[in-house]
Amino acid sequence: MEAREALLSRVSAPSGTKIKDPATGEVIGHVEFAHPGDVAAAVDKAVAAQPAWAARSDEERVALLLRAADNIEAHAEELAYVVSREQGKTLNGLGARFEVQACAIWLRSTANTPLPVEVLVDDGTNHAELHYRPIGVVGAITPWNWPMIIAVWQIAPSLRMGNTVVQKPSEYTTLSGLAVAEVIGEVLPAGVLTVIAGAGDVGEALVRDRRVGKVMFTGSVKTGMKVVEASAGNLSRLTLELGGNDAGIVLPDADPQAIAEGLFWGAFINNGQTCAALKRLYVADAIYDEVVDALAGMTAKIPMGVGLDEGNLLGPLQNKMQWNVVNRLVEDAKARGARIVMGGDPDPGAPGFFYPKTLVADIDNSAPLVQEEQFGPALPIIRYTDVEQAVEWANGVDVGLGASVWSADRDKAREIGVRLQAGTVWLNSHGGVDPRIPFGGAKHSGYGLEFGVDGLKAVSVPQVVSG
Ligand code: NDP
């Protein structure tokens, strides 16, 4: 066994459900999935560990999160190996190593973000302070696209604020969830972080457990709505990071060659399987053909293949369900007469869930490829003549996670950007996140903020002490 395989074999069960590499179909390990009835025992552990964890000083919890970050770095290659083999993403580029490095960065930043007691009033007569107390047990539910970093986004602030965590990874990427928790958990007291492997019904049982005071959920809009319903009986606090269908608007003064790389990675990061990827591109008629050509040139250069191959920068889709979504949307676009600039011709006999990098031009805004979240490597490029029309189209969907405006004139881009209904608007880039800057959605993309001081407040109970 190679050294980098050690962690995968440690978290893999000796038997159970077979977990397959989405690039090759090869069995890489096994998972013993839990049942909804097993959730209570996992929550018991978190409940038992929470008072002692909360009783530690903030400095102690900070020190342990910093040690967890060091441990992530010490096991970086093993972690990257697990997520590459299970999720499919490439080791290089904005892939597995990038994701693992981000785990260490977020743990450190979360540890180093100050949240002092706020003095609200101190006028000689009254003194009022605002403290942030632990909630208790946090239920953390993650999707399969970025299974390690999204887990860290949920776990790190929760632990910092004195909560204990029960985490349920997506059944598609359980080994990645187990692996990152194993490495973080090595430096933590028992019971502070517990992973329960299971499908959606296990997630639902976790949300329904009355002892879970807060649910951090990242996933689809549809499941997010189920989480709201299931949590109603507990009045659990919720942070919902749901799906997006991010628009990008290219203004007529943009330089097509200069923006092509940013547009490409904004859309194709992790093969498009990213919540805040660029999913619909609106381009001014005056430069439409140049932008399509520049994007096609950029797209053609990016190697796609098995994630473990050091030369590749894009891998397969993670699962057949998502492959079917992308294929359906592109086939529909073809049937409507849209122009396939490249891709759109998967080989159904090839191993793995590879879908070719696909650009679809001259497509109508009403096409499902534009209106629905494709969550894959197929970008629709829509022509506009009036920027007011582009703004209306960009805002014309139920979701609003991110959006971007591309222009040689930053002020002009900002003027348009602030009119877009999205939690984050980027100017001349798309999708970058920063642990110091809050991130959250508008409309059906969810509510609550992650990262920075707002992210810490979201996993705690404000308490006023007055007198
Ligand atoms: P899902 O909503 O299908 O699943 C998310 C998680 O919820 C999984 O762990 C899933 O388990 C679990 N789950 C399923 N049913 C329930 C239930 N009834 N109660 C509680 N938990 C449940 O999303 P995907 O995994 O398909 O992820 C893709 C989606 O996530 C995309 O729409 C994407 O845009 C969004 N996303 C949003 C992000 C954001 O920050 N806004 C970031 C990343 C992704 P299982 O998988 O085992 O069924």
Short mmCIF file of C-alpha atoms and ligand atoms in Angstrom, two decimals:
data_model
loop_
_atom_site.label_atom_id
_atom_site.label_comp_id
_atom_site.label_asym_id
_atom_site.label_seq_id
_atom_site.Cartn_x
_atom_site.Cartn_y
_atom_site.Cartn_z
CA MET A 1 0.00 0.00 0.00
CA GLU A 2 1.28 3.48 -0.86
CA ALA A 3 1.68 5.88 2.10
CA ARG A 4 -1.03 8.19 0.75
CA GLU A 5 -3.58 5.32 0.86
CA ALA A 6 -3.26 4.85 4.64
CA LEU A 7 -6.06 7.20 5.67
CA LEU A 8 -8.49 5.77 3.11
CA SER A 9 -7.92 2.28 4.43
CA ARG A 10 -8.28 3.54 8.02
CA VAL A 11 -11.73 5.09 7.46
CA SER A 12 -13.00 2.38 5.11
CA ALA A 13 -15.06 -0.39 6.75
CA PRO A 14 -14.00 -4.01 6.16
CA SER A 15 -17.36 -4.67 4.49
CA GLY A 16 -20.64 -2.93 3.78
CA THR A 17 -21.71 -0.78 0.83
CA LYS A 18 -19.07 -0.66 -1.91
CA ILE A 19 -17.76 2.82 -2.70
CA LYS A 20 -16.62 3.26 -6.29
CA ASP A 21 -14.22 5.69 -7.96
CA PRO A 22 -16.40 7.84 -10.25
CA ALA A 23 -13.62 8.00 -12.85
CA THR A 24 -13.08 4.25 -13.22
CA GLY A 25 -15.79 2.35 -11.36
CA GLU A 26 -13.08 0.65 -9.27
CA VAL A 27 -14.08 -0.21 -5.68
CA ILE A 28 -12.03 2.00 -3.34
CA GLY A 29 -13.56 1.06 0.02
CA HIS A 30 -16.68 0.22 1.99
CA VAL A 31 -19.05 2.08 4.28
CA GLU A 32 -21.34 0.67 6.96
CA PHE A 33 -24.29 3.02 6.69
CA ALA A 34 -26.25 3.79 9.83
CA HIS A 35 -30.03 3.81 10.10
CA PRO A 36 -32.22 6.63 11.41
CA GLY A 37 -32.54 4.72 14.70
CA ASP A 38 -28.77 5.04 15.22
CA VAL A 39 -28.83 8.84 15.29
CA ALA A 40 -29.85 9.08 18.96
CA ALA A 41 -26.68 7.28 20.08
CA ALA A 42 -24.50 9.68 18.08
CA VAL A 43 -26.32 12.66 19.59
CA ASP A 44 -25.93 11.09 23.08
CA LYS A 45 -22.15 11.31 22.66
CA ALA A 46 -22.32 14.95 21.58
CA VAL A 47 -24.65 15.84 24.47
CA ALA A 48 -22.36 14.14 26.99
CA ALA A 49 -19.23 15.87 25.72
CA GLN A 50 -20.71 19.37 25.34
CA PRO A 51 -20.61 20.80 28.90
CA ALA A 52 -16.90 20.05 29.36
CA TRP A 53 -16.12 21.39 25.89
CA ALA A 54 -18.04 24.60 26.57
CA ALA A 55 -16.33 24.94 29.96
CA ARG A 56 -12.90 25.16 28.32
CA SER A 57 -11.63 28.65 27.71
CA ASP A 58 -11.86 30.17 24.27
CA GLU A 59 -8.04 30.11 24.17
CA GLU A 60 -8.02 26.34 24.66
CA ARG A 61 -10.55 25.75 21.89
CA VAL A 62 -8.61 28.10 19.60
CA ALA A 63 -5.40 26.20 20.33
CA LEU A 64 -7.08 22.88 19.46
CA LEU A 65 -8.47 24.24 16.18
CA LEU A 66 -4.98 25.45 15.27
CA ARG A 67 -3.61 21.99 16.06
CA ALA A 68 -6.34 20.49 13.87
CA ALA A 69 -5.15 22.74 11.02
CA ASP A 70 -1.58 21.51 11.51
CA ASN A 71 -2.84 17.93 11.49
CA ILE A 72 -4.70 18.55 8.21
CA GLU A 73 -1.42 19.72 6.69
CA ALA A 74 0.46 16.72 8.11
CA HIS A 75 -2.05 14.41 6.39
CA ALA A 76 -2.64 16.57 3.31
CA GLU A 77 -1.64 14.02 0.68
CA GLU A 78 -3.70 11.26 2.29
CA LEU A 79 -6.74 13.53 2.48
CA ALA A 80 -6.31 14.67 -1.12
CA TYR A 81 -6.07 11.03 -2.18
CA VAL A 82 -9.38 10.17 -0.47
CA VAL A 83 -11.34 13.08 -1.93
CA SER A 84 -9.85 12.64 -5.39
CA ARG A 85 -10.75 8.96 -5.50
CA GLU A 86 -14.19 9.28 -3.99
CA GLN A 87 -15.39 12.63 -5.36
CA GLY A 88 -13.50 12.38 -8.65
CA LYS A 89 -11.79 15.79 -8.54
CA THR A 90 -8.25 16.09 -9.77
CA LEU A 91 -5.33 16.25 -7.38
CA ASN A 92 -4.12 19.42 -9.10
CA GLY A 93 -5.66 22.74 -10.13
CA LEU A 94 -8.70 23.81 -8.13
CA GLY A 95 -9.10 20.20 -7.03
CA ALA A 96 -8.28 17.87 -4.15
CA ARG A 97 -5.06 19.48 -2.87
CA PHE A 98 -6.70 22.90 -3.14
CA GLU A 99 -9.68 21.65 -1.09
CA VAL A 100 -7.48 20.16 1.62
CA GLN A 101 -5.35 23.30 1.87
CA ALA A 102 -8.56 25.32 2.23
CA CYS A 103 -9.53 23.13 5.22
CA ALA A 104 -6.37 24.22 7.05
CA ILE A 105 -6.85 27.87 6.02
CA TRP A 106 -10.45 27.93 7.28
CA LEU A 107 -9.62 26.20 10.56
CA ARG A 108 -6.90 28.77 11.25
CA SER A 109 -8.98 31.74 10.24
CA THR A 110 -11.95 30.54 12.30
CA ALA A 111 -9.64 30.10 15.28
CA ASN A 112 -8.10 33.54 14.83
CA THR A 113 -11.31 35.54 14.38
CA PRO A 114 -11.93 37.56 17.54
CA LEU A 115 -15.43 37.72 19.02
CA PRO A 116 -15.07 39.86 22.14
CA VAL A 117 -17.90 40.72 24.50
CA GLU A 118 -19.58 43.83 23.05
CA VAL A 119 -20.36 46.69 25.41
CA LEU A 120 -23.69 48.04 24.17
CA VAL A 121 -24.34 50.76 26.72
CA ASP A 122 -22.03 52.21 29.37
CA ASP A 123 -23.33 55.65 30.30
CA GLY A 124 -22.67 55.75 34.02
CA THR A 125 -26.20 54.61 34.82
CA ASN A 126 -26.57 51.51 32.70
CA HIS A 127 -24.10 48.89 31.59
CA ALA A 128 -25.18 46.33 29.02
CA GLU A 129 -23.00 43.72 27.36
CA LEU A 130 -23.60 41.22 24.57
CA HIS A 131 -22.07 37.77 24.99
CA TYR A 132 -22.23 34.82 22.60
CA ARG A 133 -22.96 31.49 24.30
CA PRO A 134 -22.84 27.96 22.89
CA ILE A 135 -26.09 26.55 21.53
CA GLY A 136 -25.30 22.96 22.54
CA VAL A 137 -25.26 20.30 19.84
CA VAL A 138 -24.95 21.27 16.17
CA GLY A 139 -26.13 18.90 13.43
CA ALA A 140 -23.98 19.40 10.32
CA ILE A 141 -25.20 18.05 6.96
CA THR A 142 -22.98 18.27 3.88
CA PRO A 143 -23.27 17.62 0.12
CA TRP A 144 -20.97 15.63 -2.18
CA ASN A 145 -19.29 18.33 -4.26
CA TRP A 146 -16.76 19.76 -1.75
CA PRO A 147 -17.15 17.18 1.00
CA MET A 148 -14.17 18.19 3.12
CA ILE A 149 -14.16 21.97 3.04
CA ILE A 150 -17.93 22.29 3.47
CA ALA A 151 -17.66 20.01 6.53
CA VAL A 152 -14.95 22.30 7.93
CA TRP A 153 -17.10 25.37 7.24
CA GLN A 154 -19.78 23.83 9.46
CA ILE A 155 -17.61 22.16 12.09
CA ALA A 156 -14.92 24.78 12.81
CA PRO A 157 -17.12 27.72 13.92
CA SER A 158 -19.43 25.37 15.83
CA LEU A 159 -16.54 23.95 17.86
CA ARG A 160 -14.94 27.34 18.37
CA MET A 161 -18.13 28.61 20.01
CA GLY A 162 -18.32 25.70 22.46
CA ASN A 163 -20.78 23.45 20.67
CA THR A 164 -20.26 19.79 19.95
CA VAL A 165 -21.06 18.47 16.47
CA VAL A 166 -22.72 15.46 14.86
CA GLN A 167 -21.87 15.48 11.19
CA LYS A 168 -23.70 13.60 8.41
CA PRO A 169 -21.80 13.53 5.13
CA SER A 170 -23.55 12.89 1.82
CA GLU A 171 -23.86 9.16 1.19
CA TYR A 172 -21.98 9.79 -2.08
CA THR A 173 -18.88 11.06 -0.29
CA THR A 174 -18.97 9.48 3.15
CA LEU A 175 -15.31 8.40 3.14
CA SER A 176 -14.23 12.01 2.56
CA GLY A 177 -16.38 13.15 5.48
CA LEU A 178 -15.01 10.40 7.70
CA ALA A 179 -11.42 11.16 6.66
CA VAL A 180 -11.50 14.89 7.39
CA ALA A 181 -13.27 14.31 10.71
CA GLU A 182 -10.75 11.60 11.63
CA VAL A 183 -7.83 14.00 11.13
CA ILE A 184 -9.51 16.89 12.97
CA GLY A 185 -10.84 14.55 15.67
CA GLU A 186 -7.36 13.24 16.52
CA VAL A 187 -6.64 16.44 18.44
CA LEU A 188 -10.07 16.77 20.08
CA PRO A 189 -11.57 15.21 23.22
CA ALA A 190 -13.87 12.22 22.64
CA GLY A 191 -17.46 13.01 21.68
CA VAL A 192 -16.79 16.58 20.54
CA LEU A 193 -17.02 15.63 16.86
CA THR A 194 -19.00 12.55 15.80
CA VAL A 195 -19.69 11.45 12.23
CA ILE A 196 -22.72 9.39 11.35
CA ALA A 197 -22.66 7.76 7.93
CA GLY A 198 -26.04 7.53 6.32
CA ALA A 199 -28.46 8.56 3.62
CA GLY A 200 -31.07 11.32 3.64
CA ASP A 201 -33.25 9.57 6.24
CA VAL A 202 -30.37 9.71 8.70
CA GLY A 203 -30.01 13.43 7.98
CA GLU A 204 -33.71 13.87 8.64
CA ALA A 205 -33.49 11.95 11.94
CA LEU A 206 -30.62 14.22 12.97
CA VAL A 207 -32.68 17.33 12.22
CA ARG A 208 -35.66 15.88 14.13
CA ASP A 209 -33.62 15.04 17.26
CA ARG A 210 -34.84 17.48 19.90
CA ARG A 211 -31.37 17.82 21.40
CA VAL A 212 -29.92 19.30 18.21
CA GLY A 213 -30.21 23.04 18.74
CA LYS A 214 -28.75 24.18 15.44
CA VAL A 215 -28.58 22.66 11.98
CA MET A 216 -25.93 23.73 9.50
CA PHE A 217 -27.19 22.48 6.15
CA THR A 218 -25.59 22.74 2.72
CA GLY A 219 -27.37 21.10 -0.18
CA SER A 220 -30.20 21.52 -2.63
CA VAL A 221 -33.16 23.89 -2.30
CA LYS A 222 -35.57 20.94 -2.25
CA THR A 223 -33.84 19.23 0.66
CA GLY A 224 -33.39 22.58 2.42
CA MET A 225 -37.16 22.96 2.48
CA LYS A 226 -37.48 19.48 4.02
CA VAL A 227 -34.97 20.50 6.70
CA VAL A 228 -37.10 23.54 7.56
CA GLU A 229 -40.15 21.30 7.97
CA ALA A 230 -38.34 18.63 9.98
CA SER A 231 -36.85 21.22 12.33
CA ALA A 232 -40.15 22.99 13.04
CA GLY A 233 -41.00 20.87 16.08
CA ASN A 234 -37.67 21.78 17.71
CA LEU A 235 -37.50 25.43 16.65
CA SER A 236 -33.89 24.60 15.81
CA ARG A 237 -31.79 27.43 14.51
CA LEU A 238 -30.87 26.92 10.86
CA THR A 239 -28.16 28.02 8.49
CA LEU A 240 -29.19 27.00 4.98
CA GLU A 241 -26.66 27.21 2.16
CA LEU A 242 -28.68 26.00 -0.79
CA GLY A 243 -28.37 25.77 -4.53
CA GLY A 244 -27.63 28.59 -6.91
CA ASN A 245 -27.92 29.43 -10.57
CA ASP A 246 -25.38 32.23 -10.69
CA ALA A 247 -25.47 34.68 -13.55
CA GLY A 248 -22.48 36.51 -15.01
CA ILE A 249 -22.98 39.64 -17.11
CA VAL A 250 -20.25 40.69 -19.53
CA LEU A 251 -20.50 44.38 -20.41
CA PRO A 252 -19.58 45.55 -23.94
CA ASP A 253 -16.32 47.20 -22.82
CA ALA A 254 -14.78 43.99 -21.42
CA ASP A 255 -11.67 42.52 -23.05
CA PRO A 256 -12.64 38.97 -24.15
CA GLN A 257 -9.11 37.58 -24.02
CA ALA A 258 -8.40 39.11 -20.62
CA ILE A 259 -11.53 37.68 -18.98
CA ALA A 260 -11.61 34.23 -20.62
CA GLU A 261 -9.61 32.44 -17.93
CA GLY A 262 -11.65 33.95 -15.07
CA LEU A 263 -14.90 33.11 -16.83
CA PHE A 264 -13.75 29.56 -17.50
CA TRP A 265 -12.74 28.74 -13.92
CA GLY A 266 -15.73 30.62 -12.54
CA ALA A 267 -17.94 28.20 -14.46
CA PHE A 268 -15.92 24.99 -14.57
CA ILE A 269 -14.37 24.86 -11.08
CA ASN A 270 -14.85 21.31 -9.80
CA ASN A 271 -16.50 20.53 -13.13
CA GLY A 272 -19.30 22.99 -12.42
CA GLN A 273 -20.28 21.04 -9.29
CA THR A 274 -19.95 24.12 -7.10
CA CYS A 275 -22.76 26.00 -5.42
CA ALA A 276 -21.48 29.42 -6.44
CA ALA A 277 -20.16 28.54 -9.89
CA LEU A 278 -21.05 30.71 -12.87
CA LYS A 279 -24.00 28.86 -14.38
CA ARG A 280 -25.45 31.32 -16.93
CA LEU A 281 -23.35 33.79 -18.89
CA TYR A 282 -24.98 36.89 -20.43
CA VAL A 283 -22.74 38.56 -23.01
CA ALA A 284 -23.23 41.89 -24.81
CA ASP A 285 -23.98 41.43 -28.49
CA ALA A 286 -21.10 43.76 -29.47
CA ILE A 287 -18.45 41.31 -28.19
CA TYR A 288 -20.49 38.08 -28.08
CA ASP A 289 -18.58 36.19 -30.78
CA GLU A 290 -15.17 37.23 -29.41
CA VAL A 291 -16.11 36.11 -25.89
CA VAL A 292 -17.42 32.75 -27.14
CA ASP A 293 -14.22 32.24 -29.18
CA ALA A 294 -11.94 33.22 -26.28
CA LEU A 295 -13.82 30.87 -23.92
CA ALA A 296 -13.66 28.05 -26.44
CA GLY A 297 -9.90 28.55 -26.80
CA MET A 298 -9.47 28.45 -23.03
CA THR A 299 -11.79 25.47 -22.57
CA ALA A 300 -10.02 23.39 -25.22
CA LYS A 301 -6.72 23.70 -23.35
CA ILE A 302 -7.92 22.19 -20.06
CA PRO A 303 -7.18 18.46 -19.69
CA MET A 304 -9.97 16.26 -18.31
CA GLY A 305 -9.44 12.73 -17.04
CA VAL A 306 -8.81 10.51 -14.02
CA GLY A 307 -8.26 12.67 -10.93
CA LEU A 308 -5.12 10.89 -9.76
CA ASP A 309 -3.32 11.67 -13.02
CA GLU A 310 -1.13 14.67 -12.12
CA GLY A 311 -1.66 16.21 -15.57
CA ASN A 312 -5.45 16.55 -15.39
CA LEU A 313 -7.32 19.64 -14.22
CA LEU A 314 -10.93 18.39 -14.48
CA GLY A 315 -12.31 14.98 -13.56
CA PRO A 316 -15.61 13.16 -13.98
CA LEU A 317 -18.95 14.10 -12.49
CA GLN A 318 -19.35 12.54 -9.06
CA ASN A 319 -22.41 10.41 -9.79
CA LYS A 320 -24.71 9.15 -12.50
CA MET A 321 -27.66 11.15 -11.16
CA GLN A 322 -25.81 14.40 -11.88
CA TRP A 323 -24.54 13.10 -15.24
CA ASN A 324 -28.17 12.50 -16.22
CA VAL A 325 -29.15 16.06 -15.24
CA VAL A 326 -26.38 17.60 -17.36
CA ASN A 327 -27.08 15.30 -20.30
CA ARG A 328 -30.82 16.03 -20.21
CA LEU A 329 -30.29 19.79 -20.15
CA VAL A 330 -27.76 19.77 -23.01
CA GLU A 331 -29.89 17.42 -25.15
CA ASP A 332 -32.84 19.74 -24.61
CA ALA A 333 -30.72 22.75 -25.65
CA LYS A 334 -29.71 20.92 -28.83
CA ALA A 335 -33.32 20.07 -29.61
CA ARG A 336 -34.18 23.78 -29.27
CA GLY A 337 -31.57 24.66 -31.88
CA ALA A 338 -28.91 26.12 -29.59
CA ARG A 339 -25.35 26.01 -30.98
CA ILE A 340 -22.98 23.52 -29.36
CA VAL A 341 -19.62 25.30 -29.55
CA MET A 342 -17.80 22.37 -28.03
CA GLY A 343 -18.57 19.18 -26.11
CA GLY A 344 -22.14 17.95 -25.71
CA ASP A 345 -21.14 14.54 -27.06
CA PRO A 346 -20.51 12.18 -24.11
CA ASP A 347 -19.41 8.63 -24.82
CA PRO A 348 -22.00 6.49 -23.02
CA GLY A 349 -19.80 3.39 -23.29
CA ALA A 350 -16.76 4.97 -21.59
CA PRO A 351 -15.98 4.09 -17.97
CA GLY A 352 -16.80 6.62 -15.27
CA PHE A 353 -19.15 9.57 -15.20
CA PHE A 354 -17.24 11.80 -17.59
CA TYR A 355 -19.17 14.54 -19.33
CA PRO A 356 -17.19 16.64 -21.82
CA LYS A 357 -16.55 20.34 -21.26
CA THR A 358 -19.49 21.91 -23.05
CA LEU A 359 -20.21 25.45 -24.24
CA VAL A 360 -23.68 26.20 -25.58
CA ALA A 361 -24.13 29.45 -27.51
CA ASP A 362 -27.10 31.20 -29.13
CA ILE A 363 -29.41 29.74 -26.53
CA ASP A 364 -32.65 31.34 -25.46
CA ASN A 365 -32.95 32.58 -21.89
CA SER A 366 -36.04 30.43 -21.38
CA ALA A 367 -34.20 27.13 -22.03
CA PRO A 368 -33.99 24.75 -19.07
CA LEU A 369 -30.17 24.76 -19.35
CA VAL A 370 -30.38 28.45 -18.41
CA GLN A 371 -33.28 28.32 -15.95
CA GLU A 372 -32.26 25.20 -13.97
CA GLU A 373 -29.07 24.52 -12.04
CA GLN A 374 -26.98 22.19 -14.22
CA PHE A 375 -24.26 21.57 -11.58
CA GLY A 376 -21.91 20.26 -14.23
CA PRO A 377 -19.53 21.24 -17.05
CA ALA A 378 -22.04 22.78 -19.50
CA LEU A 379 -22.20 26.57 -19.73
CA PRO A 380 -25.02 28.36 -21.59
CA ILE A 381 -23.95 31.69 -23.14
CA ILE A 382 -26.86 34.04 -23.81
CA ARG A 383 -26.66 37.10 -26.07
CA TYR A 384 -28.13 40.43 -24.94
CA THR A 385 -28.38 43.83 -26.58
CA ASP A 386 -29.72 45.91 -23.70
CA VAL A 387 -28.06 45.62 -20.29
CA GLU A 388 -31.45 46.23 -18.61
CA GLN A 389 -32.61 43.01 -20.26
CA ALA A 390 -29.54 41.18 -18.93
CA VAL A 391 -30.21 42.42 -15.38
CA GLU A 392 -33.84 41.32 -15.64
CA TRP A 393 -32.81 37.88 -16.87
CA ALA A 394 -30.11 37.55 -14.21
CA ASN A 395 -32.68 38.34 -11.50
CA GLY A 396 -35.40 36.23 -13.09
CA VAL A 397 -34.85 33.00 -11.13
CA ASP A 398 -35.87 31.94 -7.62
CA VAL A 399 -32.30 31.52 -6.36
CA GLY A 400 -29.60 34.11 -5.69
CA LEU A 401 -26.35 32.77 -4.30
CA GLY A 402 -23.70 34.61 -6.34
CA ALA A 403 -23.45 36.77 -9.46
CA SER A 404 -20.74 38.61 -11.36
CA VAL A 405 -20.22 41.56 -13.68
CA TRP A 406 -17.30 41.79 -16.08
CA SER A 407 -16.10 45.15 -17.41
CA ALA A 408 -12.98 47.22 -18.04
CA ASP A 409 -14.59 49.87 -15.85
CA ARG A 410 -14.91 48.73 -12.23
CA ASP A 411 -17.35 51.53 -11.31
CA LYS A 412 -19.66 50.60 -14.16
CA ALA A 413 -19.47 46.95 -13.11
CA ARG A 414 -20.30 47.91 -9.53
CA GLU A 415 -23.30 49.99 -10.64
CA ILE A 416 -24.79 46.95 -12.35
CA GLY A 417 -23.58 44.54 -9.66
CA VAL A 418 -25.46 46.13 -6.79
CA ARG A 419 -28.70 45.63 -8.72
CA LEU A 420 -28.26 41.85 -8.87
CA GLN A 421 -30.25 39.76 -6.39
CA ALA A 422 -27.49 37.61 -4.92
CA GLY A 423 -25.72 37.10 -1.60
CA THR A 424 -22.35 37.87 -3.20
CA VAL A 425 -21.56 39.89 -6.32
CA TRP A 426 -18.08 39.60 -7.76
CA LEU A 427 -16.54 42.14 -10.14
CA ASN A 428 -14.34 40.60 -12.88
CA SER A 429 -14.16 37.23 -11.15
CA HIS A 430 -16.63 34.62 -9.96
CA GLY A 431 -16.93 32.30 -6.99
CA GLY A 432 -13.93 33.16 -4.83
CA VAL A 433 -14.63 32.83 -1.10
CA ASP A 434 -12.58 34.14 1.81
CA PRO A 435 -12.79 33.01 5.45
CA ARG A 436 -12.93 36.66 6.61
CA ILE A 437 -15.86 37.61 4.37
CA PRO A 438 -19.42 36.45 5.12
CA PHE A 439 -21.06 34.19 2.58
CA GLY A 440 -24.74 33.36 2.22
CA GLY A 441 -27.61 33.34 -0.21
CA ALA A 442 -30.53 35.53 -1.25
CA LYS A 443 -34.00 34.23 -2.17
CA HIS A 444 -34.19 30.41 -2.26
CA SER A 445 -30.43 30.05 -1.98
CA GLY A 446 -30.97 30.00 1.76
CA TYR A 447 -30.47 32.13 4.84
CA GLY A 448 -27.84 32.67 7.49
CA LEU A 449 -24.22 33.59 6.98
CA GLU A 450 -21.04 31.53 7.16
CA PHE A 451 -17.42 32.70 7.69
CA GLY A 452 -15.88 35.51 9.65
CA VAL A 453 -17.41 36.97 12.76
CA ASP A 454 -20.95 36.55 11.35
CA GLY A 455 -20.25 32.83 10.98
CA LEU A 456 -19.29 32.59 14.67
CA LYS A 457 -22.41 34.47 15.74
CA ALA A 458 -24.53 32.07 13.67
CA VAL A 459 -23.54 29.09 15.84
CA SER A 460 -24.13 30.76 19.17
CA VAL A 461 -26.90 32.25 21.29
CA PRO A 462 -26.65 35.97 21.96
CA GLN A 463 -27.01 36.78 25.64
CA VAL A 464 -27.44 40.29 27.01
CA VAL A 465 -26.08 40.96 30.49
CA SER A 466 -27.43 44.22 31.75
CA GLY A 467 -27.32 46.14 35.00
P1 NDP B 1 -28.88 17.28 -1.34
O1 NDP B 1 -29.78 18.34 -0.88
O2 NDP B 1 -29.41 16.15 -2.09
O3 NDP B 1 -28.08 16.65 -0.11
C1 NDP B 1 -27.40 17.43 0.85
C2 NDP B 1 -27.28 16.63 2.13
O4 NDP B 1 -28.58 16.46 2.72
C3 NDP B 1 -26.75 15.23 1.93
O5 NDP B 1 -25.95 14.86 3.03
C4 NDP B 1 -28.03 14.41 1.90
O6 NDP B 1 -27.82 13.06 2.18
C5 NDP B 1 -28.81 15.09 3.00
N1 NDP B 1 -30.25 14.86 2.97
C6 NDP B 1 -31.03 14.31 1.98
N2 NDP B 1 -32.34 14.30 2.36
C7 NDP B 1 -32.39 14.85 3.60
C8 NDP B 1 -33.45 15.14 4.52
N3 NDP B 1 -34.72 14.88 4.22
N4 NDP B 1 -33.14 15.71 5.69
C9 NDP B 1 -31.86 16.03 6.00
N5 NDP B 1 -30.81 15.78 5.19
C10 NDP B 1 -31.07 15.21 4.00
O7 NDP B 1 -27.76 18.06 -2.14
P2 NDP B 1 -26.56 17.44 -2.99
O8 NDP B 1 -25.72 16.57 -2.12
O9 NDP B 1 -27.14 16.89 -4.24
O10 NDP B 1 -25.70 18.75 -3.29
C11 NDP B 1 -25.88 19.51 -4.41
C12 NDP B 1 -26.66 20.77 -4.09
O11 NDP B 1 -26.07 21.47 -3.01
C13 NDP B 1 -26.67 21.73 -5.23
O12 NDP B 1 -27.96 22.25 -5.44
C14 NDP B 1 -25.75 22.86 -4.79
O13 NDP B 1 -26.00 24.08 -5.39
C15 NDP B 1 -25.94 22.85 -3.32
N6 NDP B 1 -24.78 23.38 -2.65
C16 NDP B 1 -24.89 24.59 -2.04
C17 NDP B 1 -23.81 25.20 -1.46
C18 NDP B 1 -23.93 26.51 -0.79
O14 NDP B 1 -23.03 26.89 -0.03
N7 NDP B 1 -25.00 27.25 -0.97
C19 NDP B 1 -22.51 24.55 -1.48
C20 NDP B 1 -22.50 23.28 -2.13
C21 NDP B 1 -23.61 22.72 -2.68
P3 NDP B 1 -27.53 12.03 0.96
O15 NDP B 1 -26.60 12.68 0.00
O16 NDP B 1 -26.93 10.91 1.67
O17 NDP B 1 -28.87 11.77 0.34
#
